[in-house]
XYZ file of C-alpha atoms in Angstrom:
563
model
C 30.215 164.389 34.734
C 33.229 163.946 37.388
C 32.456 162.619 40.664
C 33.016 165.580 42.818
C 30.484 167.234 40.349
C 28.141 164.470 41.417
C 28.465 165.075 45.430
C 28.407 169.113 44.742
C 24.737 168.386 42.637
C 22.994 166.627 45.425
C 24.598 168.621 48.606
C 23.270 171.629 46.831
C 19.815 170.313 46.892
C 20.072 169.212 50.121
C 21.275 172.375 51.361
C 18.694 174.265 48.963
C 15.746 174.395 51.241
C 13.253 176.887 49.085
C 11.085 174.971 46.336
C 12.697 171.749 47.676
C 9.895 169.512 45.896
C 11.549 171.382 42.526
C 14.658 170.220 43.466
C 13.601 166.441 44.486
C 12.172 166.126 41.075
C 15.303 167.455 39.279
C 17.357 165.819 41.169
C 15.083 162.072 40.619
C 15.658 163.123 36.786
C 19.356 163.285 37.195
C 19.463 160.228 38.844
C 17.537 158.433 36.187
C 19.854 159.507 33.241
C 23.184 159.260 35.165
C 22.709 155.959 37.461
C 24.930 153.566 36.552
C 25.711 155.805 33.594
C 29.507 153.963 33.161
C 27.545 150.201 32.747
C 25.354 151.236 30.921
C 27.510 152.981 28.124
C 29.666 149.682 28.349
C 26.781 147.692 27.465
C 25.390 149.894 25.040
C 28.762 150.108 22.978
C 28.840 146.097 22.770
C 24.991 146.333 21.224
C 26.227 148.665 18.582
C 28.862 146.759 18.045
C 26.856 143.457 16.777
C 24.000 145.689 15.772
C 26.022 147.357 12.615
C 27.258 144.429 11.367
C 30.302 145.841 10.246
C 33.181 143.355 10.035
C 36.089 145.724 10.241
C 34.580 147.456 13.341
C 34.022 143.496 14.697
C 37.815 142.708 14.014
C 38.653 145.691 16.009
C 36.021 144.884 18.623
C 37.262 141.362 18.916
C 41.184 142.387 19.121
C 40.288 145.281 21.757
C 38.241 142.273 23.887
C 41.920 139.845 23.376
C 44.087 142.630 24.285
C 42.102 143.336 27.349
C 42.140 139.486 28.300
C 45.662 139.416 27.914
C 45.753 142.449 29.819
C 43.619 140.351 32.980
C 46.195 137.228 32.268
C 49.803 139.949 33.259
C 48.418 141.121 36.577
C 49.588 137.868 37.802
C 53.062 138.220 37.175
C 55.432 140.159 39.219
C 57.374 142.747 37.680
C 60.735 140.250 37.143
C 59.363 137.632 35.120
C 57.184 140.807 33.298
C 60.418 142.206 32.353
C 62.228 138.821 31.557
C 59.639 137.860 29.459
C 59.802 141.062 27.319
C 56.226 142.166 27.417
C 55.011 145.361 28.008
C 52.365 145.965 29.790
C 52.027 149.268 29.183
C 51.838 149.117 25.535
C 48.595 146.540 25.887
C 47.113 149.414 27.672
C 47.759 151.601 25.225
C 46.432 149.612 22.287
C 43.292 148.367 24.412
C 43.172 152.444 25.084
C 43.367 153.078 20.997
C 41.014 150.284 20.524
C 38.363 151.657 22.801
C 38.643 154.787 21.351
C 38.656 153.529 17.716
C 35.466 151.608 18.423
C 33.189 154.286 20.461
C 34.314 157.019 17.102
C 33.216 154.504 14.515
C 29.611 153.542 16.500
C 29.636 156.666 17.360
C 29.503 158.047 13.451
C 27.445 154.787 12.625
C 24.708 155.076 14.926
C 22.386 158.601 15.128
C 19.678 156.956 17.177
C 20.384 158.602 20.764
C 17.893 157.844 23.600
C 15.348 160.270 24.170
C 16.137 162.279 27.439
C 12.903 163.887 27.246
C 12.036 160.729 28.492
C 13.755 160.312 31.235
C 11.849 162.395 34.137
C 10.065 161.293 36.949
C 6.735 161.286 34.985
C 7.499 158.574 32.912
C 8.429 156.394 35.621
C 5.374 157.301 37.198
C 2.770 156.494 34.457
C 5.161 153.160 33.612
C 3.582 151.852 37.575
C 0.448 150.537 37.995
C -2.011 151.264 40.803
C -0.042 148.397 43.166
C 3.311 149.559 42.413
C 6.012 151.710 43.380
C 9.831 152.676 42.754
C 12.363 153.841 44.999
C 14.962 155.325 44.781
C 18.124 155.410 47.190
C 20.795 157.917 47.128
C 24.030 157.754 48.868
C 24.797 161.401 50.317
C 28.490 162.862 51.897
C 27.652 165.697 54.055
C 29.081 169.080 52.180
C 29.869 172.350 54.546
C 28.645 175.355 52.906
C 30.787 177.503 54.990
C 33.568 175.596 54.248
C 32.865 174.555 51.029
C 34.252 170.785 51.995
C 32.637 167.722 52.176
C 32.389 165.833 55.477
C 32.328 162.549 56.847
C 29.038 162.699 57.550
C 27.122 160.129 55.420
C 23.319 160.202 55.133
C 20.786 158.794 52.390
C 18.364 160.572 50.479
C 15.062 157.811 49.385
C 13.296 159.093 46.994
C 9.768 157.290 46.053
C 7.081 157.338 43.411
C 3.821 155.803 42.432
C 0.981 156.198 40.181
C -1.122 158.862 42.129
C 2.209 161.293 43.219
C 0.678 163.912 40.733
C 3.232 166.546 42.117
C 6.680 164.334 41.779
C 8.899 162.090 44.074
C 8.409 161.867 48.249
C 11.522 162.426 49.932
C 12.820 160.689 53.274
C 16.016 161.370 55.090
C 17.847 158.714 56.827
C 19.897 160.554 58.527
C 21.904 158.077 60.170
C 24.165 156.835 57.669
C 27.653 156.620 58.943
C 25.866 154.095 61.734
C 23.858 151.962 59.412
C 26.913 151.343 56.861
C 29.298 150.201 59.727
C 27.636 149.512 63.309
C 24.374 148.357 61.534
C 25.832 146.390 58.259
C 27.872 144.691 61.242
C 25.316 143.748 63.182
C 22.898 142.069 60.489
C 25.945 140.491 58.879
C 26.704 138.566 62.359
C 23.512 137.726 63.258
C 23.076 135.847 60.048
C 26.464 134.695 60.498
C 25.491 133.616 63.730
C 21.794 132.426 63.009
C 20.723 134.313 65.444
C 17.113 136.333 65.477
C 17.688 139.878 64.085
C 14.978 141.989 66.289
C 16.604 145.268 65.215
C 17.915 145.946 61.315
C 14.601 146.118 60.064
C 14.020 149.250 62.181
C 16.844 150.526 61.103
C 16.556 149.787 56.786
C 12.845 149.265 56.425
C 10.610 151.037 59.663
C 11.973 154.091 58.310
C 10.988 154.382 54.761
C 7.396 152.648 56.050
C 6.723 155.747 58.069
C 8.095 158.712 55.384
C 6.108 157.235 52.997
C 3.092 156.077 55.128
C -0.183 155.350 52.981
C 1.882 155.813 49.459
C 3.814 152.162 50.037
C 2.892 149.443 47.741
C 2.957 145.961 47.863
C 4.623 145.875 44.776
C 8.387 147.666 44.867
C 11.290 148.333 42.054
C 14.097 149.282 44.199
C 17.348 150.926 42.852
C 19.303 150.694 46.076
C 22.758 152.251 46.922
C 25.455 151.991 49.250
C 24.663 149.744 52.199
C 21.635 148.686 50.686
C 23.729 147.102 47.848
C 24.976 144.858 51.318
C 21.799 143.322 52.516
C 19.082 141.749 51.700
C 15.625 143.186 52.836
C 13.414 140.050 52.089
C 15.609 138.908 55.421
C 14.133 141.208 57.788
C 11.952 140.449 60.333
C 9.490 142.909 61.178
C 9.029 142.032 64.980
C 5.612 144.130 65.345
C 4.273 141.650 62.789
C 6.509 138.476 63.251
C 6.923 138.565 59.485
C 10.025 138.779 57.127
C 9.984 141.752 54.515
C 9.932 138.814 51.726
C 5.952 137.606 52.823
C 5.653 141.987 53.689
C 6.294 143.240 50.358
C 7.673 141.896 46.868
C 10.677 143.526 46.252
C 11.933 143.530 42.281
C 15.442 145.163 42.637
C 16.842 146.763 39.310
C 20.486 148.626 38.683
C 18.101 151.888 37.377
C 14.622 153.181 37.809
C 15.478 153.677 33.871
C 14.656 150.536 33.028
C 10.963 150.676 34.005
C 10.446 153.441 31.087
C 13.078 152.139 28.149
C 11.323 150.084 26.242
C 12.634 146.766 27.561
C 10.868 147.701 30.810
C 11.569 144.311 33.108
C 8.728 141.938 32.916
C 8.511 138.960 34.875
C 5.323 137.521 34.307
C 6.359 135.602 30.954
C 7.675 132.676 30.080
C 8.692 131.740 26.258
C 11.730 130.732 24.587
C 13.685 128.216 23.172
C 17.320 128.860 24.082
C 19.609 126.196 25.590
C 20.418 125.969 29.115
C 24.050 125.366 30.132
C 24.842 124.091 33.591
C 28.257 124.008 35.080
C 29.401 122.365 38.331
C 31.858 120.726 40.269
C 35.425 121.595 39.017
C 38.075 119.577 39.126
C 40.233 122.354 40.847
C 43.457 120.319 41.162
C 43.526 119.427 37.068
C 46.440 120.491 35.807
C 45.758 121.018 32.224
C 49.395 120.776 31.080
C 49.933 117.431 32.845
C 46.226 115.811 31.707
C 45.777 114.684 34.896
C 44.601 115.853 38.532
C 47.288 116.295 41.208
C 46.908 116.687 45.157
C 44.410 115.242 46.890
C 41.129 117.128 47.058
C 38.957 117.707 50.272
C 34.999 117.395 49.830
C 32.729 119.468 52.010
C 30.415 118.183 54.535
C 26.485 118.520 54.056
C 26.080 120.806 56.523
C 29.508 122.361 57.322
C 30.526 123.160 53.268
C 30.421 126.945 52.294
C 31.210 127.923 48.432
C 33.275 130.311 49.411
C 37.030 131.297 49.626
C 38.774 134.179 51.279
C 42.626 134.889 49.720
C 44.944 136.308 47.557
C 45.169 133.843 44.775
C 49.160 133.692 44.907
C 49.862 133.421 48.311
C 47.783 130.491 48.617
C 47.860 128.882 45.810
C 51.565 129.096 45.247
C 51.676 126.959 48.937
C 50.268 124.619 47.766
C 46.884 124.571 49.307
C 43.810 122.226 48.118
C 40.490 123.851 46.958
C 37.543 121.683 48.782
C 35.744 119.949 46.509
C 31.905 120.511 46.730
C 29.587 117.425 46.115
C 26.398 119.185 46.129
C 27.091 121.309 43.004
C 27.028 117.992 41.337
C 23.971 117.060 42.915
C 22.655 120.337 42.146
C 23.376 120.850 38.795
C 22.401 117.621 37.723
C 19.716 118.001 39.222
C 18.439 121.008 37.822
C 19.406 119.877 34.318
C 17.160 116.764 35.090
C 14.289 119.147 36.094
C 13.903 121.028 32.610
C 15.412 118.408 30.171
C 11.761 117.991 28.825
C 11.348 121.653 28.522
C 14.251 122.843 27.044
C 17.471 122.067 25.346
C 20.338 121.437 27.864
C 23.931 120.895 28.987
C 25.565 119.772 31.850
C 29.530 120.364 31.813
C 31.335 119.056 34.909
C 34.747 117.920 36.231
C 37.624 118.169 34.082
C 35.298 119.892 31.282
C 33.849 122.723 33.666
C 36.771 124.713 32.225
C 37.246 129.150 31.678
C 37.580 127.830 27.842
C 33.865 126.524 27.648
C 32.423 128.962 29.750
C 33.794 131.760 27.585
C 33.558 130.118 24.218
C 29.317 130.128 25.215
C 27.004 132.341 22.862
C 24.013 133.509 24.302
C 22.487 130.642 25.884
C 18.992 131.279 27.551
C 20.389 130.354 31.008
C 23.519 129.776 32.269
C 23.828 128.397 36.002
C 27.054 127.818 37.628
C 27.705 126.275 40.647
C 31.203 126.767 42.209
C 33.741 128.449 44.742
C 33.066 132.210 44.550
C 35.703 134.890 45.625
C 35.935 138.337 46.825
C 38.923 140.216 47.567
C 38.862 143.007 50.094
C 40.454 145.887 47.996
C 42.566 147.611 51.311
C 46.177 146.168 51.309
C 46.719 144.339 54.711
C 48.793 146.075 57.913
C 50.616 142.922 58.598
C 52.517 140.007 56.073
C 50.529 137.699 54.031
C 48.771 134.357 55.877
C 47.113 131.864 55.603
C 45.302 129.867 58.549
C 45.148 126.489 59.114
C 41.719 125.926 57.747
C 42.184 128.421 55.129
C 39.171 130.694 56.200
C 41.235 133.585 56.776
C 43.950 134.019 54.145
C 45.305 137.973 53.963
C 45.721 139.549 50.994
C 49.384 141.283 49.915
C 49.020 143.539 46.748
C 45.519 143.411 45.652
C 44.793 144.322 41.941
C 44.107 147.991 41.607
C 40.971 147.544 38.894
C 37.876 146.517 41.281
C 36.986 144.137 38.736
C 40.087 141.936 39.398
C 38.594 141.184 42.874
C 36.002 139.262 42.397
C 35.526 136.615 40.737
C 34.783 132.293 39.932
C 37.259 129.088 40.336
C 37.036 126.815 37.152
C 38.612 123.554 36.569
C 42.301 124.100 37.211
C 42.338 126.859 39.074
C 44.782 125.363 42.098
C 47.103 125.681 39.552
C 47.098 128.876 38.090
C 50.240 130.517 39.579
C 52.307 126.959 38.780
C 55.501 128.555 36.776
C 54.700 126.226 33.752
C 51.131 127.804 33.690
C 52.218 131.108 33.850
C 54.847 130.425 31.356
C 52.465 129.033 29.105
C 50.205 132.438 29.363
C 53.277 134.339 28.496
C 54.101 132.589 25.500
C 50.731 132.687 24.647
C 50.282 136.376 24.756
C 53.888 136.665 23.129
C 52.326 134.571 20.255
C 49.121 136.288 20.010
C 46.950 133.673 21.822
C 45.057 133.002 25.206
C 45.761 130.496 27.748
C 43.439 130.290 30.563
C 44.163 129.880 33.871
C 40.936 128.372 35.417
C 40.474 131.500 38.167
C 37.814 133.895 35.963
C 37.284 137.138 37.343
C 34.791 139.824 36.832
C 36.856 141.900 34.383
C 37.258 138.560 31.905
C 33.123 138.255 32.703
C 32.486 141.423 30.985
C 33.594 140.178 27.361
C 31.659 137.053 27.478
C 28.941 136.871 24.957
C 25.272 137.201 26.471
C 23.435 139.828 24.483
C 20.356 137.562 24.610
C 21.093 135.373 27.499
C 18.001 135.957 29.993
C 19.194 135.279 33.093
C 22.497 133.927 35.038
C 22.597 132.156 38.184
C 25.587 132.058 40.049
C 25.676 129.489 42.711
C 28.662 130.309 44.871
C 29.329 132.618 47.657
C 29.514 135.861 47.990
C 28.945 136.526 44.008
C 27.196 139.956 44.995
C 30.234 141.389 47.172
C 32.506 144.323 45.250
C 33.518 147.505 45.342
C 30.639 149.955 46.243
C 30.804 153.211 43.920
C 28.179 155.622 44.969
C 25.883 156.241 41.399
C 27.160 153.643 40.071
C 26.470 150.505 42.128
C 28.633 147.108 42.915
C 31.615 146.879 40.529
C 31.440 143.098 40.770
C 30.325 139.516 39.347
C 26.787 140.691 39.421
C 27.563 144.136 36.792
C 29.894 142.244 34.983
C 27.926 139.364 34.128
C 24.904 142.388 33.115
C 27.469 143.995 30.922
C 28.114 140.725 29.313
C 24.356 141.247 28.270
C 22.053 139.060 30.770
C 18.996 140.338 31.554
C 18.849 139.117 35.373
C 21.469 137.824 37.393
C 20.964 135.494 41.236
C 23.784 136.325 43.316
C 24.540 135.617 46.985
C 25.502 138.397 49.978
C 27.241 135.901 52.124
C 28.737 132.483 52.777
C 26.076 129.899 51.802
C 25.171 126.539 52.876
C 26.664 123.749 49.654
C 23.787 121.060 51.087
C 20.954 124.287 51.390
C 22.009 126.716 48.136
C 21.810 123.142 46.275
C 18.081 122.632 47.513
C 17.078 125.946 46.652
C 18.099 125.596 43.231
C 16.364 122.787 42.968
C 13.174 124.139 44.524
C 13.649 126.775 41.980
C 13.863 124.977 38.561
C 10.926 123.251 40.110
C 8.905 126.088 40.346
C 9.813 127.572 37.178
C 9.125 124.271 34.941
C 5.493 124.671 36.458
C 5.211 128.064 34.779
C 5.997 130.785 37.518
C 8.542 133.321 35.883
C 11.672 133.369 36.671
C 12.144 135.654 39.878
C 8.959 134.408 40.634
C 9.312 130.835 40.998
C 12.678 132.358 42.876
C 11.041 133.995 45.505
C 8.763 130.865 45.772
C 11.658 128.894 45.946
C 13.529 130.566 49.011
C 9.527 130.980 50.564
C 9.894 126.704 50.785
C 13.328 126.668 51.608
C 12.491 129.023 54.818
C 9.505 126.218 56.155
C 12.880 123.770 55.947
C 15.827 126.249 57.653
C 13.991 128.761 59.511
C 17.326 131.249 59.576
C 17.752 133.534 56.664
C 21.313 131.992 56.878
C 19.937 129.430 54.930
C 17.462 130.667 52.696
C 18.308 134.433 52.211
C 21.592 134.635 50.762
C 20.686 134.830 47.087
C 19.365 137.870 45.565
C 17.728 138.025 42.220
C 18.777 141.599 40.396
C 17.448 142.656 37.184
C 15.041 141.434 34.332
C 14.750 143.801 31.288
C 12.961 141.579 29.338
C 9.560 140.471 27.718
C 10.316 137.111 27.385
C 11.106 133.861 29.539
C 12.768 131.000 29.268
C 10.059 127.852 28.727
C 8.065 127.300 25.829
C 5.197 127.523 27.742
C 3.790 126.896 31.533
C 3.749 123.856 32.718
């Protein structure tokens, strides 16, 4: 379905005032079978894929995910050493193109087990709730001019909700205001955390509203499939100043890509706790190794306790080109060690570091139960800047100059090495390696090179860096980002972060977390638990509120069994 298709199908019911609640149901059941639609086809084609067993339709599979690596590895170079080095970029396209194609025909042929879209309706979500639980729904809407027939400016969100006892289908509320709340508002609770300041007025505008409309049908208990500016914030940082209370002790929110997954039969579950997978833990990269030299080079600044953030604002070539020094962060040492300390008598586990926390290991991983890394996270702002590249002094602000056009490309995590990626030798050694039929990696792994990492059964990811929940925001489709790639990689759950966090606080929450969980809490539970301690320590969500935990499709944990 195109995307002007999908604005024309909801202005219509919007605009369609007779049998509305016929409408709101029709239109929940669209959402259900065409949210996130594009990840979820993604991630179904790799299950086939390893599910039929077929080893010409693997060869293919694994050329199609080189190809498309190599593909990641050429946006780096500018169009004069592209063409000097006699590549063509456009013919990798095409092949990864033929590939793709060549795949999807053969699973397609292979496979004759199509989900059920009987099944997908409003009903079966319904029934899937108990009597303390409901779903929501949020829906991103562009204003459309009947009279006209063009779409406005005007954005506004539809929330559409469900529990057990809604015998007649979904409740609908309007927020109306949504050009303020995705600019004005998303500004104003994105400073005051910022800022640490007491936020006495987003939860009027993101929660109070959706409280009221629904009134006596609210739960205690909420799967949220949020869109737009919801995607932004997170509501467990709210503070409901009629009650004095943050949404997080208020309600307990399980957020989830699609209301689908509550009725497929990998429904999330997060109330168990068995398995025996091995836990890999990466932290602290040597970002100033220079692979091709075996040794480190430049000197490398550490972060303070309290001042460090994992965090870094550029475009990769600009700065790294100049020469500037990644800081060096001391508590994801700490941290991961930590952690690895925690649930050594639990589980089987791994601690790669320094000069080993390398792309290479990372992607060479298959299907561990956990993987945690702790690093630099980065998120490029997709607009091209008015004005020439800089970067400032401290390197907080550092503009970008030709940002890559795929979303994916924007976001992403520095690996050992990574102040070196745009050295000439480096990218000559790429280019020979692509000319030769290899991969060379470069330290600096974005969200597209994510995606073909292999984590079918992996439960859940936690990445400890900034800002690993900022992308691209596609209406219907969510965040194109760490957090989707890393899902389409095949983890059930990710933990991401919304803004710049603390090194000295994200590294006590993690701990506080693999504390919990060793006790026997499940995993987003002994999360939650985790940032509920952290909060008695820093009382501004600054601090404690930065990580989300998205996701969870599965029946089984991590640990053996509580402890």
């Amino acid at each position: 379905m195109s995307y002007y298709y999908y604005y024309y199908y909801y202005a219509f019911f919007e605009t369609s005032k007779e049998e509305q609640q016929t409408w709101i149901n029709q239109v929940f059941d669209y959402r259900l079978a065409n949210k996130a639609l594009l990840f979820q086809s993604v991630k179904n084609l790799k299950e086939a894929i390893y599910e039929l067993n077929d080893p010409a339709l693997m060869e293919a599979y694994l050329l199609w995910i080189k190809t498309k690596e190599n593909l990641s590895k050429l946006n780096k170079v500018d169009h004069q050493t592209l063409a000097k080095s006699g590549l063509d970029k456009d013919s990798l396209l095409e092949l990864s193109n033929e590939l793709e194609k060549k795949i999807s025909l053969k699973v397609a042929v292979s496979k004759n087990n199509k989900r059920d879209m009987d099944l997908l309706n409003w009903q079966s979500v319904a029934n899937s709730l108990s009597e303390d639980e409901m779903a929501i729904e949020i829906i991103r809407l562009r204003d459309f001019d009947v009279n006209t027939g063009q779409f406005t400016d005007s954005i506004r969100y539809a929330c559409l909700a469900l529990n057990k006892r809604m015998n007649n289908g979904p409740k609908l509320v309007m927020l109306e205001n949504g050009n303020q709340m995705e600019v004005k508002q998303l500004k104003t609770y994105r400073n005051l955390v910022k800022f640490k300041m007491a936020d006495e007025v987003s939860y009027d505008v993101f929660v109070n509203p959706l409280i009221e409309g629904f009134n006596r049908d609210m739960r205690k208990n909420i799967y949220m499939s949020p869109d737009g500016v919801y995607n932004q914030i997170n509501l467990n940082t709210l503070l409901n100043t009629e009650t004095n209370e943050y949404f997080i002790n208020e309600y307990n929110l399980l957020l989830l890509s699609s209301l689908r997954d509550l009725i497929e039969e990998d429904k999330p579950n997060y109330q168990s706790n068995t398995s025996s997978a091995e836990f890999y833990f990466f932290g602290y990269p040597n970002y100033q190794y220079n692979p091709l030299k075996g040794e480190t080079e430049g000197s490398q600044p550490a972060s303070t306790d309290d001042g460090g953030e994992r965090s870094i604002h550029f475009q990769m070539k600009n700065m790294i080109s100049r020469g500037a020094e990644i800081t060096l962060l001391p508590g994801t040492l700490e941290e991961v060690e930590a952690a690895s300390a925690i649930v050594s008598d639990h589980v089987e586990e791994e601690v790669i570091t320094g000069n080993e926390a390398t792309e290479e290991r990372v992607k060479a991983l298959e299907s561990p139960g956990l993987l945690h890394i702790a690093t630099h996270g980065f998120f490029l702002n997709e607009d091209p800047p008015k004005t020439e590249p800089f970067i400032s002094d401290d390197l907080t602000t550092i503009q970008l100059s030709n940002p890559f056009i795929n979303p994916l490309f924007n976001s992403g995590l520095m690996l050992t090495g990574a102040a070196h990626a745009y050295d000439s030798l480096v990218l000559l050694k790429e280019l020979v390696a692509i000319q030769s039929g290899g991969i060379a990696e470069d330290g600096i792994m974005t969200s597209y090179e994510v995606m073909n990492i292999s984590l079918r059964d992996t439960k859940l990811v936690i990445l400890s860096a900034c800002e690993t929940g900022l992308g691209k925001v596609k209406s219907g489709e969510g965040v194109y980002g760490l957090q989707r790639a890393f899902q389409t990689a095949g983890a059930d759950a990710v933990v991401i972060s919304l803004w710049k966090v603390s090194d000295a606080a994200t590294k006590d929450l993690m701990i506080l977390f693999y504390k919990n969980y060793v006790e026997g809490k499940a995993p987003r539970d002994a999360f939650v638990a985790a940032q509920q301690e952290l909060k008695t320590k820093y009382e501004s969500p600054y601090y404690w509120g930065a990580f989300i935990f998205v996701g969870g499709s599965t029946s089984e944990g991590m640990i053996k069994q509580p402890l």
